[in-house]
JSON list of C-alpha atoms in Angstrom, two decimals:
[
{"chain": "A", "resi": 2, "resn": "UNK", "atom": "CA", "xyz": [12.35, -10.50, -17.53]},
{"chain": "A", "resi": 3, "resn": "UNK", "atom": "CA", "xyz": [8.93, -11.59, -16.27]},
{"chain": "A", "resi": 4, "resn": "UNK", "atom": "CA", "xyz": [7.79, -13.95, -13.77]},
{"chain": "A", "resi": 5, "resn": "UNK", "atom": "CA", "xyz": [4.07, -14.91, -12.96]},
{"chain": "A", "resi": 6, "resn": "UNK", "atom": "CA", "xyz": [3.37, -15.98, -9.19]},
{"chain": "A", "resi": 7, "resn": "UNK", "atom": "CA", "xyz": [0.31, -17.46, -8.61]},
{"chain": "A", "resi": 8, "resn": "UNK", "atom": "CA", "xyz": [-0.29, -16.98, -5.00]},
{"chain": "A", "resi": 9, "resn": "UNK", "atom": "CA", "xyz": [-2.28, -15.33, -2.58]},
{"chain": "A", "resi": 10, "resn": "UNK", "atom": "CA", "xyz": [0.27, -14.69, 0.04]},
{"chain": "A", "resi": 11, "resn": "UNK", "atom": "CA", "xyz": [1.31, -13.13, 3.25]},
{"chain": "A", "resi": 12, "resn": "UNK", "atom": "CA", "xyz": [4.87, -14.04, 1.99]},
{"chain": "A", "resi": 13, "resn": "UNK", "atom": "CA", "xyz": [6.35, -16.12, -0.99]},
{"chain": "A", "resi": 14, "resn": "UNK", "atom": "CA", "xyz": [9.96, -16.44, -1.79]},
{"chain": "A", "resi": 15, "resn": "UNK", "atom": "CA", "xyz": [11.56, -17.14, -5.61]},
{"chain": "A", "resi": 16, "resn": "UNK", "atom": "CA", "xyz": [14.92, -17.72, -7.14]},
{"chain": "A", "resi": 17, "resn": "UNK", "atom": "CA", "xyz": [15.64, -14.66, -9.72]},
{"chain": "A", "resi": 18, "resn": "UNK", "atom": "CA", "xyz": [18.70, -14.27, -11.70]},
{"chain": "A", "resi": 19, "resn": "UNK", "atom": "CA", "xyz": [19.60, -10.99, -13.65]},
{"chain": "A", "resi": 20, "resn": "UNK", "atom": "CA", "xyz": [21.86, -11.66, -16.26]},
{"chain": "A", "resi": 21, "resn": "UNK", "atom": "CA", "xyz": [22.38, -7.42, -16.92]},
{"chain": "A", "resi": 22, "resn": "UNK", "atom": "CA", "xyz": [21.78, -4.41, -14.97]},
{"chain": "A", "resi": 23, "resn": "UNK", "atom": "CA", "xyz": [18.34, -3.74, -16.38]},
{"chain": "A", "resi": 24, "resn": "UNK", "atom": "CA", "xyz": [15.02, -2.92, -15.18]},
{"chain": "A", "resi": 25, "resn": "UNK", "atom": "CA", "xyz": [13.13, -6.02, -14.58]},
{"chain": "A", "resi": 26, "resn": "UNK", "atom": "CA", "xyz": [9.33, -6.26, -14.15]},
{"chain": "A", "resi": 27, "resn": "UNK", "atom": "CA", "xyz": [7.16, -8.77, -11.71]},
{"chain": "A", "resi": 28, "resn": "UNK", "atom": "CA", "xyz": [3.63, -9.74, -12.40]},
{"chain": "A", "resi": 29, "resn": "UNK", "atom": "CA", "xyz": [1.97, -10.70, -9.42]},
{"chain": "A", "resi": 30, "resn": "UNK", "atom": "CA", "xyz": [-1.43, -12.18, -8.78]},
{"chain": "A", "resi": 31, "resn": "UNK", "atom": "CA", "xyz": [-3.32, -14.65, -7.01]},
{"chain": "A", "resi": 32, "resn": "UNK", "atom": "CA", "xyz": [-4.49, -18.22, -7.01]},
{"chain": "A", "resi": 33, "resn": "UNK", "atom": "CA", "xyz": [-7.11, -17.53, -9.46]},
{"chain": "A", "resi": 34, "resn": "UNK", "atom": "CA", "xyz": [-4.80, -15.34, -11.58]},
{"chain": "A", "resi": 35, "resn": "UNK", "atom": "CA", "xyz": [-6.09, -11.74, -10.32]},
{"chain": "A", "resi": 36, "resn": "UNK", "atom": "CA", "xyz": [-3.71, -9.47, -10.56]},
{"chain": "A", "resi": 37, "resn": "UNK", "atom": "CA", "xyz": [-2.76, -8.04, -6.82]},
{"chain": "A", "resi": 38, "resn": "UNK", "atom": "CA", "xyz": [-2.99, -4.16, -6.25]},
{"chain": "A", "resi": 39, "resn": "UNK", "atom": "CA", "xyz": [-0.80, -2.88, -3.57]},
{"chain": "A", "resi": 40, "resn": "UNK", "atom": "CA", "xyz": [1.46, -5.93, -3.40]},
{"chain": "A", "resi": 41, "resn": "UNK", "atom": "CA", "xyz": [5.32, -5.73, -2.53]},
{"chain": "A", "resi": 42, "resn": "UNK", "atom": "CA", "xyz": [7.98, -7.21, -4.06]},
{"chain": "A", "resi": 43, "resn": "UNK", "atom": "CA", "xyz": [11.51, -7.54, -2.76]},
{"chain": "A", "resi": 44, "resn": "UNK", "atom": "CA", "xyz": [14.59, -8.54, -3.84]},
{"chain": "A", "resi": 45, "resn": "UNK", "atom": "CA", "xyz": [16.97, -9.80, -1.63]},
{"chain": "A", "resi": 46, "resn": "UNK", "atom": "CA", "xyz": [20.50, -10.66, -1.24]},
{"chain": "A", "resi": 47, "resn": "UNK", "atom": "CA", "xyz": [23.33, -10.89, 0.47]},
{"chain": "A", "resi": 48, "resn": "UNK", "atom": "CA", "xyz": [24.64, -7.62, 1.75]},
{"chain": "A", "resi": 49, "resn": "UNK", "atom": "CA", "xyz": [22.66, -5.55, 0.54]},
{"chain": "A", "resi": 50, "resn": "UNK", "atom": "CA", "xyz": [23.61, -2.23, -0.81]},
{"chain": "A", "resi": 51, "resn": "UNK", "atom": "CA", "xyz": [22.27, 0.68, 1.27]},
{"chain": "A", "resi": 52, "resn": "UNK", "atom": "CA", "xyz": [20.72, 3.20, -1.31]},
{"chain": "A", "resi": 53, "resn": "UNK", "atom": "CA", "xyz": [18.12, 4.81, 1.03]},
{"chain": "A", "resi": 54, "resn": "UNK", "atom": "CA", "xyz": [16.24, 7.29, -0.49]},
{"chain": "A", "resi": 55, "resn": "UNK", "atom": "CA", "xyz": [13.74, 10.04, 1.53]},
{"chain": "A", "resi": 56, "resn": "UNK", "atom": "CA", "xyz": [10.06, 8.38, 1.71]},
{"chain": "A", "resi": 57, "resn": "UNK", "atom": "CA", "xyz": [6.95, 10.55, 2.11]},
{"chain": "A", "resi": 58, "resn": "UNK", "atom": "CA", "xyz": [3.24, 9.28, 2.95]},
{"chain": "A", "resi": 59, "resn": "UNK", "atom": "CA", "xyz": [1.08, 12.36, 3.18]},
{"chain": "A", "resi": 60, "resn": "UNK", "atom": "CA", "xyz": [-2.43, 12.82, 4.40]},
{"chain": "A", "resi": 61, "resn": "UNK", "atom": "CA", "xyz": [-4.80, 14.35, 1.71]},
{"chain": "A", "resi": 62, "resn": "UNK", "atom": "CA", "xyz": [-8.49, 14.03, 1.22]},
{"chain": "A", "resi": 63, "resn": "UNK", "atom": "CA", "xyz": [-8.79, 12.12, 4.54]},
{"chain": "A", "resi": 64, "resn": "UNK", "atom": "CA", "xyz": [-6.58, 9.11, 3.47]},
{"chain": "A", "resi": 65, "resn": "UNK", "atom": "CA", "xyz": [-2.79, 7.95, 3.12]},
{"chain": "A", "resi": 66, "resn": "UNK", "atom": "CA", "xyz": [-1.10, 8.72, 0.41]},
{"chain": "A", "resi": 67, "resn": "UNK", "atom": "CA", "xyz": [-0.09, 5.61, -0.77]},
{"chain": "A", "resi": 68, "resn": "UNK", "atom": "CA", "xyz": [-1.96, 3.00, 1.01]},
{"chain": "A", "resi": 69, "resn": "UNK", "atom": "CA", "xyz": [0.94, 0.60, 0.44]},
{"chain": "A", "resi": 70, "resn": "UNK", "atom": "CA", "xyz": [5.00, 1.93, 0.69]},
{"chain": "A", "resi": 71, "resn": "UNK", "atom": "CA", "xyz": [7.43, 0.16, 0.66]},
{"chain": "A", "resi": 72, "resn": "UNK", "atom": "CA", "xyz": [11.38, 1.37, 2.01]},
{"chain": "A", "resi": 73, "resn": "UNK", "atom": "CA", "xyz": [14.49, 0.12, 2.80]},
{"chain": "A", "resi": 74, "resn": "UNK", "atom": "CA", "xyz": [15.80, -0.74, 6.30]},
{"chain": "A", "resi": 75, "resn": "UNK", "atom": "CA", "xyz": [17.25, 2.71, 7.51]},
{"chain": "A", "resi": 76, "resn": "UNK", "atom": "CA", "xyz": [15.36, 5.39, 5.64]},
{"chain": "A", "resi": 77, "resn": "UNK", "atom": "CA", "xyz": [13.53, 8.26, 7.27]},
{"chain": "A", "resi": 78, "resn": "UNK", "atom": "CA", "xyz": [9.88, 8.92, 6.55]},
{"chain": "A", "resi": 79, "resn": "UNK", "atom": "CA", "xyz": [7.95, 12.24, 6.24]},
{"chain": "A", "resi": 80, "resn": "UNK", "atom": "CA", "xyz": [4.43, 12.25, 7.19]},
{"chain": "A", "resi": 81, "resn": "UNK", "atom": "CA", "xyz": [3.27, 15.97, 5.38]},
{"chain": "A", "resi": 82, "resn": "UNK", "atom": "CA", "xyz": [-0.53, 16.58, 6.39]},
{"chain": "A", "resi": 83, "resn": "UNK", "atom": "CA", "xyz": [-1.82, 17.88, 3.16]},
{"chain": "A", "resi": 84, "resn": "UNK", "atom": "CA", "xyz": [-5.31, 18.45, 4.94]},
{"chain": "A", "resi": 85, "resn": "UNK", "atom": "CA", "xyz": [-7.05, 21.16, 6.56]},
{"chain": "A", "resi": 86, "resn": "UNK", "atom": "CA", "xyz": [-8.12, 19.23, 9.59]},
{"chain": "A", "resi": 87, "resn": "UNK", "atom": "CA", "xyz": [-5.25, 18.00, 11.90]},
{"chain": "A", "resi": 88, "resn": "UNK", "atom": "CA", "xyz": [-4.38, 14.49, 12.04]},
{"chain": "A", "resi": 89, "resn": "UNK", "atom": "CA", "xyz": [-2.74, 12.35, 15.28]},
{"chain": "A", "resi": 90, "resn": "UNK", "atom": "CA", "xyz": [-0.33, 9.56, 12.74]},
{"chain": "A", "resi": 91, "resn": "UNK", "atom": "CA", "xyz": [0.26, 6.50, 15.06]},
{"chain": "A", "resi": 92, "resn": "UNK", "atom": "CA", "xyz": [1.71, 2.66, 14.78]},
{"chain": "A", "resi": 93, "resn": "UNK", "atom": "CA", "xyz": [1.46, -0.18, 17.45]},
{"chain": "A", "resi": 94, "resn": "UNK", "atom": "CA", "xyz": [3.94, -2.24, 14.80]},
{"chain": "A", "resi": 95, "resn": "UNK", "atom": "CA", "xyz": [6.38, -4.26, 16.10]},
{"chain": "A", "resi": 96, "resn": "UNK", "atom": "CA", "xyz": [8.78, -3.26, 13.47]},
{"chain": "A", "resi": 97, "resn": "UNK", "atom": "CA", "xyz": [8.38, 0.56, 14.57]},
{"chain": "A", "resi": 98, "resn": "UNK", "atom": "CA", "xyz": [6.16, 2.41, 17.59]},
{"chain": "A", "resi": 99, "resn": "UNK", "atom": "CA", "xyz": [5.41, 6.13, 17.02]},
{"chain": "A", "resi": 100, "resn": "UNK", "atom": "CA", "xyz": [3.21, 8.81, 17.27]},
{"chain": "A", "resi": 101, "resn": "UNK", "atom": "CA", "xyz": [2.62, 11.71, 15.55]},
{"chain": "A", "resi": 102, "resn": "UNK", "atom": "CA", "xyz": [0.24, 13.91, 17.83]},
{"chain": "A", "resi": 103, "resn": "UNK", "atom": "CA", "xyz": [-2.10, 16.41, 16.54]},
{"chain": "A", "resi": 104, "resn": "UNK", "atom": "CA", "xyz": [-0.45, 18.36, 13.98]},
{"chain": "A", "resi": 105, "resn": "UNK", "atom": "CA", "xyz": [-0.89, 20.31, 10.74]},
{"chain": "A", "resi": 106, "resn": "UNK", "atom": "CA", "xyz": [1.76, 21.35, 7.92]},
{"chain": "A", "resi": 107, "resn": "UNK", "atom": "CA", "xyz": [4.83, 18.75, 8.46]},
{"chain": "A", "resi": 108, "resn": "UNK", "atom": "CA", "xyz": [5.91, 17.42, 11.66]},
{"chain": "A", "resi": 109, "resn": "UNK", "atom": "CA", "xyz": [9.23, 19.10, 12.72]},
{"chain": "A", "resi": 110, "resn": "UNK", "atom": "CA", "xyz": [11.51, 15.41, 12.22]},
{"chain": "A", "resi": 111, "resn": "UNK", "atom": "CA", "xyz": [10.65, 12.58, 10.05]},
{"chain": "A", "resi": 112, "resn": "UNK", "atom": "CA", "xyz": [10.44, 9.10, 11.47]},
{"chain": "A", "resi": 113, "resn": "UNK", "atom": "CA", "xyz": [13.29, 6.80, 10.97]},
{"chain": "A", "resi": 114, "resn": "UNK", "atom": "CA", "xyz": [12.01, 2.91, 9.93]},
{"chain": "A", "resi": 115, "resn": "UNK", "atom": "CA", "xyz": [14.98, 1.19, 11.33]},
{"chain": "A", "resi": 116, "resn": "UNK", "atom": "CA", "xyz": [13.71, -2.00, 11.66]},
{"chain": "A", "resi": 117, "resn": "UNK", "atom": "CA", "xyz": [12.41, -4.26, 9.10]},
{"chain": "A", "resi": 118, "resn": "UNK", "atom": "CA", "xyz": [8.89, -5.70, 8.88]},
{"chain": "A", "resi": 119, "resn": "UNK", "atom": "CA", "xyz": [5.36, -4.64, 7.80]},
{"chain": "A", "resi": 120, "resn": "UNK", "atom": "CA", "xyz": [4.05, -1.07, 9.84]},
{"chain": "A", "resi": 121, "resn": "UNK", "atom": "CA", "xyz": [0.30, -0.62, 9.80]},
{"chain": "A", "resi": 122, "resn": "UNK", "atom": "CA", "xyz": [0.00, 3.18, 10.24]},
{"chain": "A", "resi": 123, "resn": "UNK", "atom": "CA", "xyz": [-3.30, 4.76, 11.44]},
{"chain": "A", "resi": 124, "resn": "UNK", "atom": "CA", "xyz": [-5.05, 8.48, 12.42]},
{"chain": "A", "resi": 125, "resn": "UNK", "atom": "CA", "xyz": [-6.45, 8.18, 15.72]},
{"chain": "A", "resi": 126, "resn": "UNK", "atom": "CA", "xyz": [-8.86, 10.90, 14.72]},
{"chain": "A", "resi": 127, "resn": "UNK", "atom": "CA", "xyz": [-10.07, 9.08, 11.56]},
{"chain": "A", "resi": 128, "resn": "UNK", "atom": "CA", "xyz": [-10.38, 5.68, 12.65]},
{"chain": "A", "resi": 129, "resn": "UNK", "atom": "CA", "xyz": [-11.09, 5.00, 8.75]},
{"chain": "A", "resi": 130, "resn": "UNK", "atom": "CA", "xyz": [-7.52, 6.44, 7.78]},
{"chain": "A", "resi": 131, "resn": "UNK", "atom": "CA", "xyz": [-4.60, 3.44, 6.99]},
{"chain": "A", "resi": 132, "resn": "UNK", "atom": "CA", "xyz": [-1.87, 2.67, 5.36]},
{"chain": "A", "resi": 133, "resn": "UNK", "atom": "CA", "xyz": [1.49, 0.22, 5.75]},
{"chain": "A", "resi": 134, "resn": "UNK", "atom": "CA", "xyz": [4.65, 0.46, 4.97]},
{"chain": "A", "resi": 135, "resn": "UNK", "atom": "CA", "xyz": [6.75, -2.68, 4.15]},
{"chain": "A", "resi": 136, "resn": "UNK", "atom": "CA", "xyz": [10.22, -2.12, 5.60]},
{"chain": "A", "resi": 137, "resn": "UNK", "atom": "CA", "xyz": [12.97, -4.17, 4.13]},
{"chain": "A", "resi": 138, "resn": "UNK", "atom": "CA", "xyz": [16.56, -5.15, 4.21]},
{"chain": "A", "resi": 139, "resn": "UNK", "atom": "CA", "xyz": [17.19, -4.70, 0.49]},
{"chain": "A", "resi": 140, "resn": "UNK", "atom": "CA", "xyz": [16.83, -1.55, -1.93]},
{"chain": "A", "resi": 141, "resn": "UNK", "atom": "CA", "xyz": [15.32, -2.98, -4.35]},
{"chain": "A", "resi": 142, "resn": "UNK", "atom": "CA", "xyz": [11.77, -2.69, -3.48]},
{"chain": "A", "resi": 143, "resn": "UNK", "atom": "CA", "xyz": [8.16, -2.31, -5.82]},
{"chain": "A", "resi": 144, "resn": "UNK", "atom": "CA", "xyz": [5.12, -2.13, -4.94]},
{"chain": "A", "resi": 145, "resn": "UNK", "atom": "CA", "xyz": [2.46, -3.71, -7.70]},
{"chain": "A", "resi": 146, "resn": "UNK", "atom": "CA", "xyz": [-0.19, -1.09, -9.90]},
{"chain": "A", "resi": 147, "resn": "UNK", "atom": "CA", "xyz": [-3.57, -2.59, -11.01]},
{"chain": "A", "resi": 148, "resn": "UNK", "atom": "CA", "xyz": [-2.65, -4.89, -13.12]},
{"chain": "A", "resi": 149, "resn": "UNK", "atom": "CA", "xyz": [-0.48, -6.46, -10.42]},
{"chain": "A", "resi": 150, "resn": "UNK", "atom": "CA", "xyz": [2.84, -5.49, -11.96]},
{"chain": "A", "resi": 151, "resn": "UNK", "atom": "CA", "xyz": [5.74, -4.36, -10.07]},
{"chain": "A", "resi": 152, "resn": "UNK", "atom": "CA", "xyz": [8.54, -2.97, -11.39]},
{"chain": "A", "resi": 153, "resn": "UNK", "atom": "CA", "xyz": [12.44, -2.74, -10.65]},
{"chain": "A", "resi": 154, "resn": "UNK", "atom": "CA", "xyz": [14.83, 0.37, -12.22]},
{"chain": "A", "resi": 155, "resn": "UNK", "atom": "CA", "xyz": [18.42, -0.76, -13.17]},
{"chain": "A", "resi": 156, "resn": "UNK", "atom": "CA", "xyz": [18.87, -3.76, -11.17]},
{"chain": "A", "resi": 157, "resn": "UNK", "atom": "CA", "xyz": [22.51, -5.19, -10.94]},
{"chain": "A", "resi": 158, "resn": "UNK", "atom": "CA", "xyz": [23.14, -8.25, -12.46]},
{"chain": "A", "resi": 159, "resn": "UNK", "atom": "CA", "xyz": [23.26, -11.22, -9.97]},
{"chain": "A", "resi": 160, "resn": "UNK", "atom": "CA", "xyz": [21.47, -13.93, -8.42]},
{"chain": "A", "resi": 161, "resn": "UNK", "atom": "CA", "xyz": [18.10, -12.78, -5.66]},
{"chain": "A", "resi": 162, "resn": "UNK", "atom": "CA", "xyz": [15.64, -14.21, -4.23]},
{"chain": "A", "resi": 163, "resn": "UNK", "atom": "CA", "xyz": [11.98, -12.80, -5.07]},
{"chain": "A", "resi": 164, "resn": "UNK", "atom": "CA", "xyz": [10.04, -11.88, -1.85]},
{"chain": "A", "resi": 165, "resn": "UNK", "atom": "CA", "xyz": [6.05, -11.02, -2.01]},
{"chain": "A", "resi": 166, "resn": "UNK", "atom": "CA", "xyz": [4.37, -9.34, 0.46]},
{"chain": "A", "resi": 167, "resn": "UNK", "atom": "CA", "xyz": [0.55, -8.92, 0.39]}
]
């Protein structure tokens, strides 16, 4: 199953119906029909199932790694410095406040994302560093590749409304 959105977005919601538990696949891209790197997709419905999984974004080579995550509501992040310099891992977000003061290795607890929203996560040694993490209330989350696809492992079959976040 395949849908095309044609948008350049903050947010955009769709109807989606799964007929089968099967993987399902989104193509995102914008206006012009460019596919969008580092998009999220979400799907949402009622009561969502809580299927949290452990998250990582690590610091290597001077940069987040991904630039773009995406979790559900609930799950607890690690934030491994993979670096030989020390890094100071921040957010002013609404959706979560924290700081991660100088450290090296892995700091000692991760931090729990327990709020849902979009967390723009910075170094505030390497002003250059960032990276977000799309929080959301469902756990069935992608995030798009290069060609702007995103896609979805053994989905349940039901009715969902298609959220993008770019």
């Amino acid at each position: 199953m395949t849908f095309l959105n044609k948008l350049l977005c903050c947010a955009c919601l769709l109807q989606a119906t799964v007929t089968v538990a099967e993987p399902l696949q989104v193509r995102i891209t914008d206006q012009q029909g460019v596919p969008l790197e580092d998009a999220v997709a979400e799907l949402q419905l009622p009561n969502p199932p809580i299927l949290k999984t452990p998250a990582e974004l690590a610091q290597k080579d001077l940069t987040f790694v991904p630039f773009v995550s995406a979790v559900q509501k609930g799950t607890a992040v690690e934030f491994p410095n993979q670096d030989k310099t020390r890094h100071h891992v921040y957010s002013f977000s609404p959706a979560k406040v924290f700081e991660l003061k100088l450290y090296a290795g892995k700091p000692e607890a991760p931090v729990l994302f327990d709020k849902s929203g979009v967390i723009a996560i910075g170094c505030n040694i390497h002003d250059y560093m960032q990276a977000y993490v799309y929080v959301g209330d469902s756990p069935y989350l992608a995030v798009s590749r290069s060609d702007g696809s995103a896609q979805f492992a053994d989905v349940p079959a039901g009715n969902y409304q298609l959220k993008v976040w770019h």
